[in-house]
Coordinates of C-alpha atoms and ligand atoms in Angstrom, one line a residue:
Chain L
X369 CA -28.5 -0.7 0.1
X370 CA -32.3 -1.3 0.1
X371 CA -32.7 -0.6 3.9
X372 CA -29.2 2.7 3.4
X373 CA -30.8 4.7 0.6
X374 CA -34.3 6.4 0.5
X375 CA -35.4 8.0 -3.7
X376 CA -32.9 10.7 -3.2
X377 CA -34.7 13.9 -1.4
X378 CA -35.0 16.2 -4.3
X379 CA -33.8 14.2 -7.1
X380 CA -31.6 17.0 -9.2
X381 CA -30.1 15.6 -12.6
X382 CA -27.6 18.6 -12.8
X383 CA -26.8 17.3 -9.5
X384 CA -26.6 13.5 -10.0
X385 CA -24.1 13.7 -13.0
X386 CA -20.8 11.8 -12.9
X387 CA -17.6 14.7 -12.1
X388 CA -15.1 12.4 -13.1
X389 CA -14.1 13.4 -16.8
X390 CA -15.4 17.9 -16.6
X391 CA -13.6 18.4 -13.7
X392 CA -10.7 17.3 -15.4
X393 CA -9.0 20.5 -14.6
X394 CA -8.6 20.3 -11.0
X395 CA -9.6 16.7 -10.3
X396 CA -6.3 15.2 -11.8
X397 CA -3.0 14.7 -9.7
X398 CA -0.7 16.6 -11.2
X399 CA 2.7 18.8 -10.0
X400 CA 0.9 21.0 -7.9
X401 CA -1.9 18.3 -6.6
X402 CA -1.8 16.7 -3.3
X403 CA 2.1 14.8 -2.7
X404 CA 1.0 10.6 -4.0
X405 CA -0.3 12.2 -6.8
X406 CA 2.8 13.6 -8.0
X407 CA 5.3 10.8 -9.7
X408 CA 8.9 9.9 -8.4
X409 CA 11.5 12.6 -10.6
X410 CA 13.2 11.4 -12.7
X411 CA 16.5 11.3 -14.6
X412 CA 16.7 13.8 -17.3
X413 CA 16.7 12.2 -20.9
X414 CA 19.8 13.1 -21.6
X415 CA 21.1 12.3 -18.9
X416 CA 20.3 8.6 -18.8
X417 CA 21.6 8.1 -22.5
X418 CA 25.4 10.3 -22.1
X419 CA 25.5 7.3 -18.3
X420 CA 23.7 4.4 -21.0
X421 CA 26.5 5.0 -23.5
X422 CA 29.8 5.5 -21.0
X423 CA 28.4 2.6 -20.6
X424 CA 28.4 0.8 -24.2
X425 CA 31.6 2.6 -24.2
X426 CA 33.7 1.1 -21.3
X427 CA 32.3 -2.6 -22.2
X428 CA 33.9 -2.3 -26.3
X429 CA 37.0 -1.1 -24.4
X430 CA 37.6 -3.4 -22.6
X431 CA 36.3 -7.5 -24.7
X432 CA 38.9 -4.5 -27.7
X433 CA 42.4 -4.6 -25.0
X434 CA 41.1 -8.6 -24.3
X435 CA 41.0 -8.5 -28.0
X436 CA 44.7 -7.4 -28.8
X437 CA 46.2 -8.8 -25.8
X438 CA 45.2 -13.1 -26.7
X439 CA 45.6 -11.4 -30.4
X440 CA 48.9 -9.7 -30.0
X441 CA 50.4 -13.3 -28.0
X442 CA 51.3 -10.8 -24.9
X443 CA 49.9 -13.8 -22.4
X444 CA 49.4 -17.1 -22.9
X445 CA 46.3 -18.7 -24.8
X446 CA 45.9 -21.3 -20.9
X447 CA 45.4 -18.2 -19.2
X448 CA 43.5 -15.7 -21.4
X449 CA 42.1 -17.3 -24.1
X450 CA 41.2 -15.1 -27.4
X451 CA 37.3 -13.5 -27.3
X452 CA 37.2 -15.8 -30.7
X453 CA 38.5 -19.6 -28.8
X454 CA 35.4 -18.3 -26.2
X455 CA 32.7 -17.6 -28.4
X456 CA 33.6 -21.0 -30.9
X457 CA 33.8 -22.5 -27.3
X458 CA 30.2 -21.6 -26.6
X459 CA 28.4 -23.2 -30.1
X460 CA 30.5 -26.1 -29.5
X461 CA 29.6 -26.9 -25.8
X462 CA 26.1 -25.8 -26.5
X463 CA 26.2 -28.6 -29.7
X464 CA 28.9 -31.2 -28.7
X465 CA 28.8 -30.5 -24.8
X466 CA 31.8 -30.5 -22.0
X467 CA 31.8 -33.3 -19.6
X468 CA 28.5 -35.5 -20.3
X469 CA 26.4 -32.8 -21.1
X470 CA 25.6 -30.3 -23.3
X471 CA 25.7 -25.8 -22.3
X472 CA 21.6 -26.1 -21.7
X473 CA 21.9 -29.5 -19.5
X474 CA 24.4 -27.8 -17.2
X475 CA 22.5 -24.4 -17.4
X476 CA 18.7 -26.4 -17.1
X477 CA 20.2 -29.0 -13.8
X478 CA 21.4 -25.2 -12.4
X479 CA 18.4 -23.2 -13.0
X480 CA 16.7 -26.3 -11.3
X481 CA 18.4 -26.6 -7.7
X482 CA 18.2 -22.6 -7.2
X483 CA 14.7 -22.6 -8.5
X484 CA 14.3 -25.6 -6.0
X485 CA 16.1 -23.9 -3.5
X486 CA 13.5 -20.2 -4.1
X487 CA 10.4 -22.0 -3.9
X488 CA 12.2 -23.9 0.0
X489 CA 13.1 -20.6 1.1
X490 CA 10.0 -18.9 0.4
X491 CA 8.1 -21.4 2.3
X492 CA 10.5 -21.3 5.9
X493 CA 11.2 -17.1 5.7
X494 CA 7.5 -15.7 4.2
X495 CA 6.1 -16.9 7.6
X496 CA 9.3 -15.8 9.4
X497 CA 9.2 -12.8 8.5
X498 CA 5.7 -12.4 9.3
X499 CA 6.4 -13.9 12.2
X500 CA 8.9 -11.1 12.7
X501 CA 7.4 -8.7 11.7
X502 CA 4.1 -9.5 13.5
X503 CA 4.5 -10.4 16.7
X504 CA 7.5 -9.3 20.2
X505 CA 7.7 -13.4 20.6
X506 CA 8.6 -13.9 17.2
X507 CA 11.0 -11.3 16.6
X508 CA 12.9 -13.1 20.4
X509 CA 13.4 -16.0 18.3
X510 CA 13.9 -15.8 14.6
X511 CA 16.2 -12.4 15.0
X512 CA 19.3 -13.7 16.6
X513 CA 19.2 -16.6 14.3
X514 CA 19.1 -15.2 10.9
X515 CA 21.0 -12.0 11.8
X516 CA 23.7 -15.8 12.8
X517 CA 22.8 -16.9 9.3
X518 CA 23.1 -14.0 7.0
X519 CA 27.5 -13.2 7.5
X520 CA 28.2 -16.6 7.0
X521 CA 29.9 -17.8 3.9
X522 CA 28.0 -21.0 2.1
X523 CA 31.4 -21.8 1.7
X524 CA 32.0 -22.6 5.5
X525 CA 28.8 -24.1 6.0
X526 CA 28.9 -26.5 3.0
X527 CA 30.7 -29.3 5.3
X528 CA 28.4 -29.7 8.6
X529 CA 25.8 -30.1 5.2
X530 CA 27.9 -32.7 4.2
X531 CA 28.2 -34.1 7.5
X532 CA 24.6 -34.1 8.2
X533 CA 22.7 -34.7 5.1
X534 CA 25.4 -36.4 2.3
X535 CA 26.0 -35.6 -0.5
X536 CA 22.9 -35.9 -3.0
X537 CA 21.0 -33.7 -3.9
X538 CA 19.1 -32.6 -1.2
X539 CA 22.3 -30.5 0.0
X540 CA 23.0 -28.9 -3.0
X541 CA 20.5 -26.9 -2.4
X542 CA 20.4 -27.2 0.9
X543 CA 23.7 -25.3 0.2
X544 CA 22.0 -23.2 -1.5
X545 CA 18.5 -22.2 -0.2
X546 CA 20.2 -21.5 3.3
X547 CA 22.1 -18.5 1.3
X548 CA 18.5 -16.8 0.1
X549 CA 16.9 -17.5 3.2
X550 CA 17.8 -14.5 6.0
X551 CA 17.3 -11.6 2.7
X552 CA 13.1 -13.2 2.4
X553 CA 12.7 -13.0 5.7
X554 CA 13.5 -9.8 6.3
X555 CA 12.3 -8.0 3.6
X556 CA 9.2 -9.9 4.0
X557 CA 9.7 -8.2 7.6
X558 CA 10.4 -5.1 6.3
X559 CA 7.3 -4.8 4.7
X560 CA 4.8 -6.4 7.5
X561 CA 6.1 -3.5 9.5
X562 CA 6.0 -0.8 7.3
X563 CA 2.1 -1.9 6.9
X564 CA 0.4 1.6 6.8
X565 CA -1.8 1.5 10.3
X566 CA -4.7 3.2 8.7
X567 CA -4.8 1.1 5.4
X568 CA -4.8 -1.6 8.7
X569 CA -8.3 0.3 10.6
X570 CA -9.7 1.0 7.4
X571 CA -10.4 -2.7 6.7
X572 CA -11.2 -3.6 10.6
X573 CA -13.5 -1.1 10.5
X574 CA -15.6 -2.4 7.1
X575 CA -15.3 -6.2 9.2
X576 CA -12.8 -7.5 8.7
X577 CA -11.1 -9.9 11.1
X578 CA -8.1 -10.8 12.5
X579 CA -7.3 -13.3 10.4
X580 CA -8.7 -11.5 6.8
X581 CA -7.1 -8.1 7.8
X582 CA -3.4 -10.5 7.4
X583 CA -5.0 -11.7 4.6
X584 CA -6.5 -9.1 2.6
X585 CA -3.8 -6.5 3.9
X586 CA -1.2 -7.2 5.7
X587 CA 0.2 -9.7 2.5
X588 CA -1.1 -7.9 -0.3
X589 CA 0.8 -4.2 1.7
X590 CA 3.8 -6.2 2.4
X591 CA 4.5 -8.3 -1.8
X592 CA 6.4 -5.6 -3.4
X593 CA 8.8 -5.8 -0.4
X594 CA 9.1 -9.9 -0.4
X595 CA 9.3 -9.7 -4.3
X596 CA 12.8 -6.9 -4.2
X597 CA 13.6 -9.7 -1.0
X598 CA 13.0 -12.4 -4.3
X599 CA 15.4 -10.9 -6.6
X600 CA 17.8 -10.2 -4.1
X601 CA 17.6 -13.8 -3.1
X602 CA 17.8 -15.3 -6.4
X603 CA 21.5 -13.4 -6.9
X604 CA 21.9 -14.7 -3.4
X605 CA 21.3 -17.8 -4.5
X606 CA 23.3 -17.6 -7.8
X607 CA 26.0 -16.6 -6.9
X608 CA 26.2 -19.5 -4.0
X609 CA 26.1 -22.1 -7.3
X610 CA 28.8 -22.3 -7.8
X611 CA 30.0 -23.6 -4.5
X612 CA 26.6 -25.9 -4.1
X613 CA 28.3 -27.8 -6.8
X614 CA 31.0 -28.1 -4.9
X615 CA 29.1 -31.1 -3.8
X616 CA 30.4 -34.5 -5.8
X617 CA 28.3 -33.2 -8.9
X618 CA 28.3 -35.2 -12.7
X619 CA 26.3 -31.6 -14.5
X620 CA 25.7 -28.0 -14.0
X621 CA 26.9 -25.0 -14.6
X622 CA 29.8 -24.8 -11.3
X623 CA 30.9 -28.0 -12.0
X624 CA 30.8 -27.7 -15.5
X625 CA 33.4 -24.8 -14.1
X626 CA 34.9 -26.7 -11.9
X627 CA 36.0 -29.6 -14.2
X628 CA 37.2 -27.4 -17.1
X629 CA 39.7 -25.5 -14.6
X630 CA 41.4 -28.8 -13.7
X631 CA 42.1 -29.4 -17.6
X632 CA 42.7 -25.4 -17.2
X633 CA 40.2 -25.4 -20.6
X634 CA 39.9 -22.3 -19.7
X635 CA 37.7 -20.9 -22.4
X636 CA 35.5 -23.0 -21.6
X637 CA 36.3 -21.8 -17.7
X638 CA 35.3 -17.6 -19.4
X639 CA 32.6 -19.0 -21.4
X640 CA 30.2 -20.8 -17.9
X641 CA 31.3 -17.3 -16.5
X642 CA 30.1 -15.1 -19.2
X643 CA 27.1 -17.9 -19.3
X644 CA 26.2 -17.3 -15.4
X645 CA 26.4 -13.6 -16.1
X646 CA 23.4 -13.0 -19.1
X647 CA 21.7 -14.9 -16.6
X648 CA 21.4 -13.9 -13.2
X649 CA 21.5 -10.2 -15.3
X650 CA 18.0 -12.1 -17.5
X651 CA 17.2 -13.2 -14.0
X652 CA 16.7 -9.4 -13.2
X653 CA 15.1 -8.5 -15.7
X654 CA 12.1 -11.4 -15.6
X655 CA 11.6 -10.5 -11.7
X656 CA 11.6 -6.8 -12.4
X657 CA 9.1 -7.3 -14.9
X658 CA 7.3 -10.1 -12.9
X659 CA 6.5 -7.0 -10.4
X660 CA 5.3 -4.3 -12.7
X661 CA 2.8 -6.8 -13.5
X662 CA 2.3 -8.3 -9.8
X663 CA 3.1 -5.1 -8.2
X664 CA 2.0 -2.1 -10.3
X665 CA 1.7 0.4 -7.2
X666 CA 4.6 -0.5 -5.5
X667 CA 6.3 3.2 -5.2
X668 CA 3.4 5.3 -6.5
X669 CA 1.6 5.0 -2.6
Chain W
X371 CA -32.4 3.6 15.8
X372 CA -29.6 3.1 17.3
X373 CA -27.7 6.3 18.6
X374 CA -23.9 6.8 19.3
X375 CA -22.7 8.1 22.3
X376 CA -19.5 9.4 23.7
X377 CA -19.9 9.8 27.7
X378 CA -17.6 11.6 29.1
X379 CA -14.4 10.2 27.2
X380 CA -10.9 10.9 28.2
X381 CA -8.4 10.7 26.5
X382 CA -4.2 9.7 28.0
X383 CA -1.9 8.3 25.2
X384 CA 0.8 5.8 26.8
X385 CA 3.9 9.0 28.2
X386 CA 1.6 11.8 27.9
X387 CA 1.8 13.9 31.4
X388 CA -1.5 14.8 30.9
X389 CA -5.0 13.8 29.2
X390 CA -5.2 14.5 25.5
X391 CA -9.4 14.3 26.2
X392 CA -10.7 15.8 29.3
X393 CA -14.3 14.6 30.1
X394 CA -15.6 14.8 26.6
X395 CA -20.0 13.8 25.7
X396 CA -21.4 13.5 22.1
X397 CA -24.0 11.9 21.1
X398 CA -25.4 11.5 17.8
X399 CA -28.2 9.6 16.6
X400 CA -29.2 8.4 13.4
X401 CA -30.2 11.6 11.1
X402 CA -27.3 13.8 12.4
X403 CA -24.9 14.9 10.3
X404 CA -22.8 16.3 13.4
X405 CA -20.0 18.5 12.8
X406 CA -17.0 18.8 14.4
X407 CA -14.7 21.6 14.1
X408 CA -11.3 22.6 16.0
X409 CA -8.1 24.6 15.6
X410 CA -4.9 21.8 15.1
X411 CA -4.5 19.5 17.7
X412 CA -7.3 19.8 19.6
X413 CA -8.6 15.9 20.1
X414 CA -10.9 15.8 16.9
X415 CA -9.5 12.9 15.2
X416 CA -8.8 10.8 18.4
X417 CA -12.5 12.1 19.4
X418 CA -13.3 10.2 16.2
X419 CA -10.8 7.5 16.6
X420 CA -12.7 5.8 19.9
X421 CA -15.7 6.9 18.1
X422 CA -14.7 4.0 15.4
X423 CA -13.5 1.9 18.1
X424 CA -10.0 2.3 16.6
X425 CA -9.0 3.3 20.4
X426 CA -10.5 3.0 24.2
X427 CA -11.0 6.5 26.2
X428 CA -8.7 6.6 29.2
X429 CA -12.1 6.4 30.7
X430 CA -15.7 7.5 30.4
X431 CA -17.4 5.5 27.5
X432 CA -18.5 5.0 24.1
X433 CA -21.2 3.2 23.0
X434 CA -24.3 1.9 20.6
X435 CA -27.8 1.8 22.1
X436 CA -26.3 1.3 25.7
X437 CA -23.7 -1.2 24.2
X438 CA -20.5 -0.9 24.9
X439 CA -17.4 0.5 21.8
X440 CA -14.7 -2.6 22.0
X441 CA -13.6 -2.4 18.7
X442 CA -13.9 -1.0 15.2
X443 CA -16.4 -2.7 13.7
X444 CA -18.4 -1.6 10.3
X445 CA -21.3 -0.8 12.0
X446 CA -19.2 2.0 12.3
X447 CA -17.8 3.0 8.5
X448 CA -14.9 5.1 8.8
X449 CA -13.4 7.9 5.8
X450 CA -9.8 8.4 6.2
X451 CA -8.4 12.9 5.6
X452 CA -5.5 10.4 2.9
X453 CA -7.8 7.5 1.8
X454 CA -6.7 4.5 3.4
X455 CA -7.7 2.5 0.5
X456 CA -6.1 -0.2 -0.6
X457 CA -4.7 0.0 -4.1
X458 CA -4.0 -2.8 -5.1
X459 CA -7.4 -3.3 -6.2
X460 CA -9.1 -1.9 -7.8
X461 CA -11.8 1.2 -7.0
X462 CA -14.8 -1.6 -7.3
X463 CA -12.3 -3.8 -5.3
X464 CA -12.3 -1.3 -2.9
X465 CA -16.1 -0.4 -3.2
X466 CA -16.2 -3.8 -2.7
X467 CA -14.5 -5.1 0.3
X468 CA -17.0 -5.3 3.0
X469 CA -19.5 -7.4 1.1
X470 CA -16.2 -9.5 0.8
X471 CA -15.2 -9.4 3.8
X472 CA -19.3 -10.7 4.6
X473 CA -18.4 -13.4 2.3
X474 CA -20.7 -12.2 -0.7
X475 CA -20.7 -14.0 -4.1
X476 CA -18.4 -11.9 -6.2
X477 CA -21.1 -11.4 -9.0
X478 CA -23.8 -9.3 -6.6
X479 CA -20.8 -7.4 -5.0
X480 CA -18.8 -5.9 -7.9
X481 CA -23.5 -5.2 -9.0
X482 CA -23.7 -3.5 -5.2
X483 CA -20.4 -1.7 -5.9
X484 CA -20.3 -0.4 -9.4
X485 CA -24.7 0.7 -7.6
X486 CA -22.1 3.1 -4.4
X487 CA -20.1 3.8 -7.8
X488 CA -22.9 5.9 -10.3
X489 CA -24.0 7.0 -6.4
X490 CA -20.7 8.8 -6.1
X491 CA -21.0 10.0 -9.5
X492 CA -18.1 8.4 -10.8
X493 CA -19.5 5.1 -12.3
X494 CA -17.4 4.5 -15.0
X495 CA -13.9 4.6 -13.0
X496 CA -14.4 1.0 -11.3
X497 CA -11.5 -1.2 -13.4
X498 CA -9.5 1.5 -12.7
X499 CA -6.7 1.6 -10.4
X500 CA -6.6 3.9 -7.4
X501 CA -3.7 5.5 -8.4
X502 CA -5.0 6.2 -11.9
X503 CA -7.7 8.7 -9.9
X504 CA -6.7 12.3 -8.4
X505 CA -7.3 12.7 -4.8
X506 CA -11.1 13.7 -5.8
X507 CA -11.9 10.8 -7.0
X508 CA -9.9 8.6 -4.3
X509 CA -12.2 10.7 -1.6
X510 CA -15.4 9.1 -3.8
X511 CA -14.1 5.8 -4.0
X512 CA -13.2 6.3 -0.1
X513 CA -16.7 7.2 0.5
X514 CA -18.8 4.6 -1.7
X515 CA -16.5 1.7 0.2
X516 CA -17.9 3.2 3.7
X517 CA -21.4 3.3 2.5
X518 CA -21.5 -0.1 1.4
X519 CA -20.2 -2.2 5.0
X520 CA -24.1 -0.7 5.4
X521 CA -23.6 1.6 8.7
X522 CA -24.9 3.0 11.4
X523 CA -22.5 5.5 11.3
X524 CA -20.5 7.2 9.0
X525 CA -16.7 9.2 10.9
X526 CA -15.0 11.0 8.3
X527 CA -11.8 12.4 9.1
X528 CA -11.5 15.7 6.9
X529 CA -12.5 13.8 3.6
X530 CA -11.8 16.9 1.9
X531 CA -9.1 18.0 3.6
X532 CA -6.2 17.1 0.6
X533 CA -8.9 19.1 -1.5
X534 CA -8.4 21.7 -3.7
X535 CA -11.2 24.3 -3.4
X536 CA -13.3 23.7 -6.9
X537 CA -12.9 20.1 -6.1
X538 CA -14.3 21.1 -1.8
X539 CA -17.3 22.6 -3.2
X540 CA -18.9 19.9 -4.7
X541 CA -17.3 17.6 -2.7
X542 CA -19.6 19.3 -0.2
X543 CA -22.6 19.1 -2.1
X544 CA -22.3 15.2 -3.1
X545 CA -21.8 14.3 0.8
X546 CA -25.3 16.3 1.3
X547 CA -26.5 13.8 -1.1
X548 CA -25.3 11.2 -0.3
X549 CA -26.4 11.9 3.1
X550 CA -29.9 13.2 2.4
X551 CA -30.4 9.5 0.4
X552 CA -28.8 7.6 3.0
X553 CA -30.0 6.3 6.6
X554 CA -26.8 6.4 8.9
X555 CA -25.7 9.0 11.3
X556 CA -23.0 10.9 10.3
X557 CA -19.6 11.8 12.1
X558 CA -17.7 14.7 10.2
X559 CA -14.2 16.6 11.5
X560 CA -13.0 19.8 9.1
X561 CA -10.9 22.8 9.7
X562 CA -13.2 24.6 7.0
X563 CA -15.5 27.1 8.7
X564 CA -17.4 27.1 5.8
X565 CA -17.7 23.7 5.2
X566 CA -18.9 23.0 9.3
X567 CA -21.2 25.6 8.8
X568 CA -22.9 24.8 5.3
X569 CA -23.4 20.3 5.8
X570 CA -24.0 20.4 9.7
X571 CA -27.4 19.9 10.8
X572 CA -24.7 20.6 14.5
X573 CA -21.6 22.2 15.3
X574 CA -19.4 21.4 17.7
X575 CA -16.1 23.2 18.2
X576 CA -13.2 21.7 20.2
X577 CA -10.6 23.9 22.2
X578 CA -7.1 22.3 23.1
X579 CA -5.7 22.1 26.4
X580 CA -7.0 19.1 27.7
X581 CA -9.0 18.9 24.2
X582 CA -12.7 19.5 25.1
X583 CA -15.9 20.6 23.3
X584 CA -16.7 23.9 24.4
X585 CA -19.2 25.4 22.3
X586 CA -22.0 23.2 20.5
X587 CA -24.8 25.3 17.8
X588 CA -27.5 24.2 15.9
X589 CA -27.3 24.4 12.0
X590 CA -30.0 23.4 9.6
X591 CA -27.7 24.3 6.8
X592 CA -27.4 21.3 5.2
X593 CA -31.0 20.4 5.3
X594 CA -32.3 23.3 3.5
X595 CA -30.2 22.8 0.6
X596 CA -31.8 18.8 0.6
X597 CA -34.5 20.9 0.0
X598 CA -34.1 22.4 -2.8
X599 CA -32.2 25.6 -1.1
X600 CA -29.5 26.9 -4.3
X601 CA -25.5 26.5 -1.8
X602 CA -25.3 30.8 -3.1
X603 CA -28.0 31.4 -1.7
X604 CA -27.7 29.0 1.1
X605 CA -24.4 31.4 1.9
X606 CA -25.8 35.1 0.7
X607 CA -28.1 34.4 4.1
X608 CA -27.6 36.7 7.0
X609 CA -28.2 33.9 9.2
X610 CA -24.9 31.9 8.1
X611 CA -23.2 35.1 8.1
X612 CA -23.5 35.6 11.4
X613 CA -23.4 31.7 12.2
X614 CA -20.1 32.0 10.5
X615 CA -18.9 34.9 12.1
X616 CA -20.6 33.3 15.6
X617 CA -18.0 30.1 15.1
X618 CA -14.8 31.0 13.9
X619 CA -15.4 33.2 17.5
X620 CA -15.8 29.9 19.3
X621 CA -12.7 28.5 17.0
X622 CA -10.4 30.7 18.2
X623 CA -12.4 32.2 21.7
X624 CA -8.9 33.3 23.9
X625 CA -6.6 33.0 20.8
X626 CA -5.3 37.5 20.0
X627 CA -6.3 38.1 16.7
Ligands
LIG941 N1 -0.2 7.6 19.7 C1 -1.0 9.2 19.5 N2 0.6 9.0 20.7 C2 0.2 9.9 21.5 N3 -0.4 11.5 21.3 C3 -1.2 11.3 20.5 C4 -1.1 10.4 19.6 N4 -2.2 11.0 18.8 C5 -2.8 12.3 19.0 N5 -1.7 12.5 19.7 C6 -1.9 13.8 20.4 O1 -2.4 14.2 20.6 C7 -2.8 15.0 20.5 C8 -4.4 15.9 19.7 O2 -4.4 14.9 18.0 P1 -5.7 14.7 17.2 O3 -6.7 14.0 18.4 O4 -4.7 14.3 16.3 O5 -6.1 16.2 16.8 P2 -6.3 17.0 15.9 O6 -7.2 16.0 15.1 O7 -7.8 18.0 16.3 O8 -5.5 17.4 15.2 C9 -1.5 16.0 19.4 O9 -1.4 17.3 20.9 C10 -1.3 14.5 19.1 O10 0.0 15.0 19.1
LIG942 MG1 -7.0 15.2 12.9

């Protein structure tokens, strides 16, 4: 700085006063100021609440109808066990287990598979997405492959994976990872394509090399989009879990449900469905929290 | 002391039938404060982008002391109308970006960033996220970020264009204070006629079809402010009022009133 700044021609205290505080009335974002300072419109409080109450009421009505149907014996418990029976199963599987493992063990194995698959698809999907977003060659190579892969249901490619990779743990993880790959790669590509051109120019005129632009501008710009892709991918992976655990599994939530179905232990099947739904809900919530911490600027500019 | 010169630059964008900029020359020395004005779409940004190295001219040359400008570089820091700050970085990390790219250790670059934030009169904003800042504060962070590169030239494209009138006046004197204290040549684009007159050592007026500089007016009002004269008295001066009319005439020349 020494070379850049000569002493002020006229050091004038009044002129040098900071004006981030005193100018508050005119210098602060508000509804009338520049567009990027405007907060997104939120639904009114009353609307939000009424929707929430309708949801709660819906759940209560469905549960009541279920309990009533079971209590009146309209449907055999083999087809529809009562909510109480399902709750009791939840307790007994948690403490004593089902098909040789407790609920927590089944859950742990399933989560481990989904997260192993997530890491694998991130390692492959993010670079592929960046290649698609940044180069014509990358787009030419990977776009058709992803578009081919994306609509195929996991149950369709699973037999091929068993033929190629056997019935071990890698095959299960791979089935889930393939389901996650497209959302991650495509959202990374969208994030990279959406990078603000002026920010790249700004970095270049501040002396950043091309590699530094990639690391310090392109990647952070794409991060919100990549996290959105991760959230979608986790949903897709969790959806694929039951299919993956068709492959000679001995543990896991999907395996637990299928074993129970074979013995017509319907309360375990229903309990398993609730656990899978509950975990999906918790994961979704967790990633939204992570987004809020990691990319707090997303949607604000 | 380096001189930036655009020599008979023309720009013809891909797919455009006619050139956007037709043979335009401009020279900026260290210590100059050149203000570029003209109606919307006459090519001010395009010309500034050539100086910045964001686009290469279709013909003619852009260079600094005979070295041709081919890429953007930290010797020509840019301030953008929409600030182009990095929202994933704090205000301080935005300011120290150029220093980080050079591999300066964190403690030192933080110290320098805080110095610069003080210079743009944001002494307490360092730890803030950029979206917590108002438009005027963001522009000052953008200015500090550009100054951190220790540039020879400061290129500003309507840096005050999105600000309200009062913030804008404060920013004008801030720009003059910064310019007076820094060893830089400034090229600034603005729509404001008074702004052009008050800030510049030279005002260049562009006209469209094709975009070119049609008038250069020597203005010394910025120097008078730096020498201590209050803005109000400068603006009341009959030379200033005459200059304002002259500049407006040049900008709207050939337009029905
Ligand atoms: N990348 C581009 N490709 C094609 N035309 C452009 C491009 N950038 C600017 N133009 C055109 O060139 C003209 C001058 O634009 P610009 O330099 O932004 O003018 P100003 O900054 O004076 O408003 C405009 O008509 C604009 O539409
Ligand atoms: Mg412009």
